[in-house]
Phi, psi and omega in degrees: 000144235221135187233036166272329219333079171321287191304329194273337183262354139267350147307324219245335174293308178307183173302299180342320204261309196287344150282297181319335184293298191317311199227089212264301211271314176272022158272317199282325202273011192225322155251026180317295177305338184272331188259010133282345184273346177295295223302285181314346178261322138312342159060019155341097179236166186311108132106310174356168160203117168239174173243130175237129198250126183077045192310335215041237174253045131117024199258308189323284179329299211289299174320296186290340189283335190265341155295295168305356187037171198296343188251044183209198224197125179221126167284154195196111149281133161203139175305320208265100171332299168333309211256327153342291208265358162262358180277296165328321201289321189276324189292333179249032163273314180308334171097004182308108174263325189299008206263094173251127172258174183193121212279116191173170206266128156318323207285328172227031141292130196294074158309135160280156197279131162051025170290347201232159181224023178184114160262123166240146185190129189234094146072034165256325204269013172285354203265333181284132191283354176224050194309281197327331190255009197256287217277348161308297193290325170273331177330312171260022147257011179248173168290128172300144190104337190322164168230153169254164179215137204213142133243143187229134150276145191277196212300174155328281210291343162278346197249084197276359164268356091008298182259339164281344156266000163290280198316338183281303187303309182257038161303334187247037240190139146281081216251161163300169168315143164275122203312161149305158207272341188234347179283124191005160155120154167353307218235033169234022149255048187273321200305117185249034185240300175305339168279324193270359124007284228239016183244292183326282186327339193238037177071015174306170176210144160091028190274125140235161171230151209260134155273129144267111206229146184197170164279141168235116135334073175271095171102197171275294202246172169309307184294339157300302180300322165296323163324283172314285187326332201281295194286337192237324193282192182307341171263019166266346155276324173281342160274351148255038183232016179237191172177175193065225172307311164298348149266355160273321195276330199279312170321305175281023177244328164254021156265343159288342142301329184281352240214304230241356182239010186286120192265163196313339176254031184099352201276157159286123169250159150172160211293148175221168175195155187208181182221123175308172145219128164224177196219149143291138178298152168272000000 
């Protein structure tokens, strides 16, 4: 097993990265709930040094850096140039000084021992090609007892905001192989016989899992929610390699789906579900 992970750092780089950078806000209000329920299963406070692994563009970071106050400290990783430079971009409009970020690999960056007293990760740590040497290797950057707290989404067939503009749209689609149940991607802690697997094994302690079940917002608007399907979820690669009849009929197959989920308050909804998961440092 390959501890590179080449491929999620050129995914994440690509237009794939420069969108999700692009529509930063309509990411954080579509995980809002996931990153309150990290913060609180972390139990993050006044004075904390947290790490937050697989920041994206920073919502996770900013929420916790305002939880730790002027006198604690939050580090924020991510491979991804794009989503880097707009999580700066956000920490210093908020006026956030507590902040280091760092365009890096988790996986084979050198932490120092016993820098953190909190791991935090809002839908990064599914992405590695060796997670058991990845959380091995942070373990002894936290203080023993530390705590981590991850949202992982559970399976597919639950996370019905994914899959219902997958299943409408792709009659009219090329779409790729479906990764393996353990391979890098969105969906590969859904297995909780494998998270606490691969967190024991790498010297956790105390693992348990939450199931979280919510509504997920995309977005403010309709054009948010079409935005995201077009540009960032799983039908943005097989949709941009098609064209003509078979790219119209599919766009009007996930606006009827998006059309049949619209609430009364104009918002798009549809279920979504993930599992908290914490651990103690050994």
């Amino acid at each position: 097993m390959t501890n590179n992970n080449t491929g999620q750092i050129e995914f994440w780089n690509s237009d794939h990265g420069l969108a999700w950078a692009r529509h930063a806000d309509t990411v954080d209000v579509m995980f809002s709930d996931i990153t309150d329920a990290v913060l609180v299963a972390a139990e993050v406070g006044a004075g904390d040094r947290v790490l937050d692994l697989g920041c994206g563009n920073g919502g996770t970071t900013l929420a916790a850096a305002e939880r730790v106050t002027a006198i604690g400290t939050v580090t924020a990783v991510d491979v991804s140039a794009p989503m880097i430079d707009r999580a700066h971009e956000r920490a210093d409009a908020a006026n956030l000084v507590n902040i280091t970020f760092l365009l890096s690999d988790a996986a084979v960056y050198p932490f120092a021992e016993q820098s953190f007293d909190k791991l935090i990760s809002r839908l990064g740590a599914m992405f590695f090609d060796n997670p058991a040497a990845v959380f091995a290797r942070l373990g002894p950057a936290l203080t023993p007892g530390g705590r981590v707290a991850l949202g992982v989404w559970r399976g597919p067939r639950e996370n019905l905001w994914a899959m219902e503009p997958v299943a409408a749209a792709k009659p009219f689609l090329e779409m790729p192989p479906r990764p393996g149940p353990e391979d890098p991607g969105p969906f590969s802690f859904a297995d909780p016989d494998r998270v606490r697997r691969v967190l024991a094994g790498s010297g956790w302690q105390g693992i348990e899992l939450t199931p979280l079940d919510f509504q997920i917002p995309l977005g403010r608007t309709m054009e948010d929610a079409l935005a995201f399907v077009l540009e960032m979820g799983p039908l943005s690669a097989p949709l941009g390699e098609v064209a003509g009849k078979n790219r119209t009929r599919a766009i009007d197959a996930i606006n009827r789906v998006l059309e049949d989920n619209t609430c009364d308050d104009g918002i798009v909804r549809l279920a979504g579900a993930c599992w908290i998961v914490t651990a103690q440092a050994g």
